[in-house]
CSV table of C-alpha atoms in Angstrom, one decimal:
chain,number,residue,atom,x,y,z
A,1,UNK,CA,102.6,132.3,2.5
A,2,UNK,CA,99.1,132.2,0.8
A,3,UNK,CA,98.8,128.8,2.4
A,4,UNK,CA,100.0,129.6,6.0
A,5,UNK,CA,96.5,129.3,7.7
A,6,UNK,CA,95.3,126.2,5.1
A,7,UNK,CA,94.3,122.4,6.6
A,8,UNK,CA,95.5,120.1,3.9
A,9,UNK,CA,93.9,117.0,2.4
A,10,UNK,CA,96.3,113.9,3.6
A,11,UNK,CA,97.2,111.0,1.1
A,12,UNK,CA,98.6,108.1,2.7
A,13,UNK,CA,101.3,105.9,0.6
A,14,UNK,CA,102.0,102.5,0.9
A,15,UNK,CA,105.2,101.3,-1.1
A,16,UNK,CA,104.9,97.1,-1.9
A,17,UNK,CA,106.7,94.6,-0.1
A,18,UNK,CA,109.7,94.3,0.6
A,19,UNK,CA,110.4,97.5,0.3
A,20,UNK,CA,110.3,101.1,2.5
A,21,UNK,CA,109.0,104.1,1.7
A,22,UNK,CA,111.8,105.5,-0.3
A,23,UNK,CA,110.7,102.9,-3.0
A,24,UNK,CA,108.0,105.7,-3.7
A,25,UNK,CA,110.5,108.2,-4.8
A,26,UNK,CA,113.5,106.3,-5.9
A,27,UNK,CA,110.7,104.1,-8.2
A,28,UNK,CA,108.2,106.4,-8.9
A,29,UNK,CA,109.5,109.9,-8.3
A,30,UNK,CA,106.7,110.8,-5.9
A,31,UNK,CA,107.9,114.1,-4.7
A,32,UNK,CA,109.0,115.5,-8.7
A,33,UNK,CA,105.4,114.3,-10.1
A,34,UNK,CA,103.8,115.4,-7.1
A,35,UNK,CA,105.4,118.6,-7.4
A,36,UNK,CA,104.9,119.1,-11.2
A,37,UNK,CA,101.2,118.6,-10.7
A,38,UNK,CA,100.9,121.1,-7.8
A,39,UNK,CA,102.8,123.9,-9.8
A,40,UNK,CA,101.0,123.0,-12.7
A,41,UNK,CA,97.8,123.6,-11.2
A,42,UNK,CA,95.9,120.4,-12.1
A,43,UNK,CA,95.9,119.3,-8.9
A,44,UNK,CA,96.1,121.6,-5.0
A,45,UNK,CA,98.7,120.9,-2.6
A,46,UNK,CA,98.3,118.3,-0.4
A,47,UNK,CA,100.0,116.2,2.7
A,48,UNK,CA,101.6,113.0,2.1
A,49,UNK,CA,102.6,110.5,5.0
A,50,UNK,CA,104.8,107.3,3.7
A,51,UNK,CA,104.2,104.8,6.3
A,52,UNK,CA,106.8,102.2,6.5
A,53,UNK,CA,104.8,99.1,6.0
A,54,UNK,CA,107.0,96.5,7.2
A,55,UNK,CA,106.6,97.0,10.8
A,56,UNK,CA,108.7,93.8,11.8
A,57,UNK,CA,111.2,93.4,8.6
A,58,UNK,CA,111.6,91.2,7.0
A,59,UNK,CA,108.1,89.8,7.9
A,60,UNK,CA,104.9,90.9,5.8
A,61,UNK,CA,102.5,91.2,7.7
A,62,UNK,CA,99.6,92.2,4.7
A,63,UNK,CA,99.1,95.2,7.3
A,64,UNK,CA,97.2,92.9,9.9
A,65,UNK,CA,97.2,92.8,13.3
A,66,UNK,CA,98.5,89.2,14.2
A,67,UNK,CA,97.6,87.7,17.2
A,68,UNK,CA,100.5,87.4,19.3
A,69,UNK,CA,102.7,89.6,16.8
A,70,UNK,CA,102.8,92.7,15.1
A,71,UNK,CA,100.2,95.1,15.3
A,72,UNK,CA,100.0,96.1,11.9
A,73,UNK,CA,96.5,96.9,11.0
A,74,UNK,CA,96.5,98.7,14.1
A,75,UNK,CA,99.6,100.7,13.6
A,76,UNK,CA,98.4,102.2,10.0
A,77,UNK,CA,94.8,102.7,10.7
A,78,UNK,CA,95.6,103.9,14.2
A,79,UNK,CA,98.8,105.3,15.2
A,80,UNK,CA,100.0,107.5,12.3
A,81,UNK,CA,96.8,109.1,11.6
A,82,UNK,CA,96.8,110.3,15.3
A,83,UNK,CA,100.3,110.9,15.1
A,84,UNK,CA,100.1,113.1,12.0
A,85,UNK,CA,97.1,114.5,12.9
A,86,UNK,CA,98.8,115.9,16.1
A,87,UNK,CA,101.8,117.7,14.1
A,88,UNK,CA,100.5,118.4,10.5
A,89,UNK,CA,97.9,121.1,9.3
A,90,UNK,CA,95.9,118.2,7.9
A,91,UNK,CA,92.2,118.3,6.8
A,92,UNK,CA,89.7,116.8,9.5
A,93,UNK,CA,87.5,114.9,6.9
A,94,UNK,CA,89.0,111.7,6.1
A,95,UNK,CA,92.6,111.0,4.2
A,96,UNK,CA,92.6,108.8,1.0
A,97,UNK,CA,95.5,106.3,0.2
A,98,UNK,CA,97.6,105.2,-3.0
A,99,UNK,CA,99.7,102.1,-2.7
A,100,UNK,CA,101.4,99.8,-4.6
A,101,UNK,CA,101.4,95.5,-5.3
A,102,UNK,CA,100.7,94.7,-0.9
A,103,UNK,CA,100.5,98.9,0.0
A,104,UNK,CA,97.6,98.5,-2.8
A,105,UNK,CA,96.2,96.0,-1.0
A,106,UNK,CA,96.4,97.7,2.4
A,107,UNK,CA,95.2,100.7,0.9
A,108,UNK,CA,92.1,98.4,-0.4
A,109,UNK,CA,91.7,96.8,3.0
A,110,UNK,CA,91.9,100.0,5.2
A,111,UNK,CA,89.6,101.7,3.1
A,112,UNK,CA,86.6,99.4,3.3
A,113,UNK,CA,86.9,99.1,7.1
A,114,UNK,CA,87.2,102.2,8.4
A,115,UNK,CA,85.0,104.3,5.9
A,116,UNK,CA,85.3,107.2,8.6
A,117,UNK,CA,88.7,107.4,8.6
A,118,UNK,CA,89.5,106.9,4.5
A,119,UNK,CA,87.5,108.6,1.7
A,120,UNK,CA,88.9,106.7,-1.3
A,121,UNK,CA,91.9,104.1,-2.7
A,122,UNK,CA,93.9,104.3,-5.4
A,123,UNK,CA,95.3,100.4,-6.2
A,124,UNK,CA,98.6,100.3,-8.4
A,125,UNK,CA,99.2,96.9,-8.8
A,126,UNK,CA,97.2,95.5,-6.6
A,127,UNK,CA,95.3,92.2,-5.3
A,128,UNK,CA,92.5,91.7,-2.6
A,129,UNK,CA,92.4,88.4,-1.1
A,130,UNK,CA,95.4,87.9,1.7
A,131,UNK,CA,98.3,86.0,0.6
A,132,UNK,CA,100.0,83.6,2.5
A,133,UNK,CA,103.7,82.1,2.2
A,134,UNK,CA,107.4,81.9,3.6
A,135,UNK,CA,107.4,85.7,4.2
A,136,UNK,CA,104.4,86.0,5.6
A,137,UNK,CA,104.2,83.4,8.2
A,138,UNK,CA,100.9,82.0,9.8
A,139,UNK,CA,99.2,85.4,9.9
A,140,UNK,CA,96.0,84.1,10.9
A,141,UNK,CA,96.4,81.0,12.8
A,142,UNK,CA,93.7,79.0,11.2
A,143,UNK,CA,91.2,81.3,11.9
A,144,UNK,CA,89.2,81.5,8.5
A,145,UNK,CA,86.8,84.2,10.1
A,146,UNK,CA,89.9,86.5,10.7
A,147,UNK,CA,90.9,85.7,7.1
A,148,UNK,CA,87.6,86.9,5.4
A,149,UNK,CA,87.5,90.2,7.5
A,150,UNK,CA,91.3,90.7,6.2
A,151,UNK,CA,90.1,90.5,2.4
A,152,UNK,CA,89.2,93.3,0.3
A,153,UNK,CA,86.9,91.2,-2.1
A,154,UNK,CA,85.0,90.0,1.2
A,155,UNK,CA,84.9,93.4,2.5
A,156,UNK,CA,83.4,94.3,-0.8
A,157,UNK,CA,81.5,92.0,-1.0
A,158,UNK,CA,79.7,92.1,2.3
A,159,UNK,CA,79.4,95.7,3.0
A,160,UNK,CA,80.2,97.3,-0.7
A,161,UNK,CA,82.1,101.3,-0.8
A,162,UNK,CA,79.3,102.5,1.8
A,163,UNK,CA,79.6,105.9,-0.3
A,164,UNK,CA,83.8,106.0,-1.0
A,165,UNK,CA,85.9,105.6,-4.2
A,166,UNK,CA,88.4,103.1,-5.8
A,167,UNK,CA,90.4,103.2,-8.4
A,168,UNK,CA,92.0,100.1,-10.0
A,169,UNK,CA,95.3,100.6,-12.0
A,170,UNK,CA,96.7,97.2,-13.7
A,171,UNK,CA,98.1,96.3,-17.0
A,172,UNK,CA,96.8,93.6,-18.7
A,173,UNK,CA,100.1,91.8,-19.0
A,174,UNK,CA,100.5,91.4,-15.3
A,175,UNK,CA,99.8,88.0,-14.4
A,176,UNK,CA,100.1,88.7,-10.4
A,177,UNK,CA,97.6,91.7,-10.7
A,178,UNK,CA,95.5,90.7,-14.0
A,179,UNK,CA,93.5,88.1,-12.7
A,180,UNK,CA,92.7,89.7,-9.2
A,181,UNK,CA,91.6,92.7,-10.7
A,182,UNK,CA,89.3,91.4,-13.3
A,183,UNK,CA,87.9,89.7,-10.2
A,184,UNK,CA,87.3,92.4,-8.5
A,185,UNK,CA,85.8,94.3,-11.2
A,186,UNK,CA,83.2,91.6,-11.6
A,187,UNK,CA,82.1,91.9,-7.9
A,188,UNK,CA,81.6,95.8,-8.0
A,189,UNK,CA,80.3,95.7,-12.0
A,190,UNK,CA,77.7,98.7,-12.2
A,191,UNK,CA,79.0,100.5,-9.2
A,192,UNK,CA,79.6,104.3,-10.0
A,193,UNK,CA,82.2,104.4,-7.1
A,194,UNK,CA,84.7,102.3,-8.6
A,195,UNK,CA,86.7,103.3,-11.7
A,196,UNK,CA,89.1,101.5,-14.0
A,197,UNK,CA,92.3,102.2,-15.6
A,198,UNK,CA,94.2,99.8,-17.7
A,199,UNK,CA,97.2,99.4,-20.1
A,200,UNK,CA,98.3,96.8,-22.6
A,201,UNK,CA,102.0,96.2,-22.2
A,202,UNK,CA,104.0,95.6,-19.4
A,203,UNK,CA,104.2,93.2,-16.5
A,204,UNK,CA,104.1,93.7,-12.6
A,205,UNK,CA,106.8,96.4,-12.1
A,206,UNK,CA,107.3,100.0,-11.0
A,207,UNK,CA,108.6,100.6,-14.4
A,208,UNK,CA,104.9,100.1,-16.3
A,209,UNK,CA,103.3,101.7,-13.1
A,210,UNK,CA,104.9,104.9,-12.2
A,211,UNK,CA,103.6,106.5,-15.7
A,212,UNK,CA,100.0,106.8,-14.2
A,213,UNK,CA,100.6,108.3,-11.3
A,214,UNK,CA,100.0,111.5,-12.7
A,215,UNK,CA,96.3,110.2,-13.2
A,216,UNK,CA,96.5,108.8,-9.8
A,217,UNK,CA,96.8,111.9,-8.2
A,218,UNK,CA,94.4,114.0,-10.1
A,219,UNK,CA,91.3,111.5,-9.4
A,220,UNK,CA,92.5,111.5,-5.9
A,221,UNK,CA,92.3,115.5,-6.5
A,222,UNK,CA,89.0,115.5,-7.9
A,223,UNK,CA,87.6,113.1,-5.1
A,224,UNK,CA,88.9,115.6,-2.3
A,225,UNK,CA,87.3,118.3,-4.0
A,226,UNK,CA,84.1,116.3,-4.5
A,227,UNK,CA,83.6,116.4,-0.5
C-alpha cells in the first residue's frame, strides 16, 4: 500500500543469445535475488521489463535494425519503452539495462545512443564490437558505416558516456569476454563513469555470472538514486 502512488525506476533485461527471457530466472534467479535485495533493504523496488531479444528466432539480430529485415534496434529502443511506459507506474527519467553475453552487448549499444532514453549499463558477459556468423546472417550488407554506428567500442570511442555509467562484469578465465573487456577498459581508462568488476575463476557461463548480480543491482540502485 505504501507504494500505491510511487513511479518506479525501470531496468531493462536482456538474456544472451539464443535464449528468451526466462533464461534470467531459470539461470540467474532474477525474481528471488531481486526480491531478497528489495526486502532486505539494500536496494528500493523497482520495474523490470524482459524483452525477448530474438525478434525473428532463431536469427540474432545483435538488436539492429537490418535493412530489409527485422527491426530490432528499433523494437527495444522504441517500442517497449512506449509500450511499458503506457501501462506501468514507471519513472519518467531514463531506464538503465543489465544484460548478459549479446543482451550485454545490446545493453552497451542502446546505452551510448540514446543517452536520453538510458542512464546506465550493467555488461555481464559481454563484448562490444558486432559479431557476424551463421546465426547472424548478413546484418549489415556491406555497409561498414552501419557497422561502426552498431559498435559499442566505436560509440565509445566517438562520442564517450556523455554523462551515463557502465559497469563491466567478466571473469578473467572467459576467453569470449576477457579479451573484449580488457579492450574496452583501455578505451575509457581514467573515466570516472565506468567501473570494473572482475573474478578469477570460471569461464563464459551463467554459472560463474549469476553470483554478482546482487552487486549488479545495487550499483544500478545507487546510480538511480544518484539522479
Amino acid at each position: 500500500p505504501q507504494f500505491q502512488k510511487t513511479a518506479f525506476p525501470v531496468l531493462m533485461v536482456l538474456p544472451g543469445q539464443p535464449s528468451t527471457p526466462e533464461a534470467m530466472f531459470r539461470h540467474y534467479d532474477f525474481g528471488k535475488v531481486a526480491t531478497t535485495e528489495i526486502n532486505s533493504g539494500r536496494i528500493k523496488p523497482f520495474i523490470a521489463v524482459f524483452p525477448p531479444l530474438m525478434t525473428n528466432p532463431p536469427r540474432d539480430t545483435e538488436c539492429t535494425n537490418i535493412p530489409g529485415g527485422p527491426q530490432a534496434y528499433t523494437w527495444l529502443s522504441s517500442t517497449v519503452p512506449d509500450a511499458v511506459r503506457r501501462q506501468l507506474r514507471a519513472q519518467l527519467g531514463p531506464w538503465s539495462l543489465a544484460g548478459w553475453s549479446t543482451g550485454a552487448f545490446c545493453s552497451a549499444k542502446l546505452m551510448l545512443t540514446q543517452p536520453k532514453e538510458f542512464q546506465a549499463a550493467v555488461s555481464l558477459g559481454g563484448y562490444f564490437t558486432p559479431i557476424i556468423d551463421r546465426t547472424t546472417g548478413d546484418l549489415f550488407h556491406g555497409d561498414a558505416a552501419a557497422r561502426r554506428r552498431n559498435s559499442p567500442l566505436w560509440l565509445y570511442q566517438q562520442h564517450g558516456l556523455r554523462g551515463r555509467k557502465l559497469l563491466l562484469i567478466c571473469g578473467r578465465q572467459d576467453k569470449e569476454s576477457w579479451p573484449p573487456n580488457q579492450q574496452m577498459l583501455g578505451a575509457s581508462r581514467g573515466d570516472q563513469g565506468v567501473s570494473f568488476l572482475d573474478f578469477p575463476t570460471g569461464g563464459h557461463n551463467y554459472r560463474n555470472y549469476r553470483r554478482y548480480l546482487p552487486d549488479a543491482l545495487q550499483w544500478l540502485d545507487h546510480v538511480h538514486v544518484a539522479q
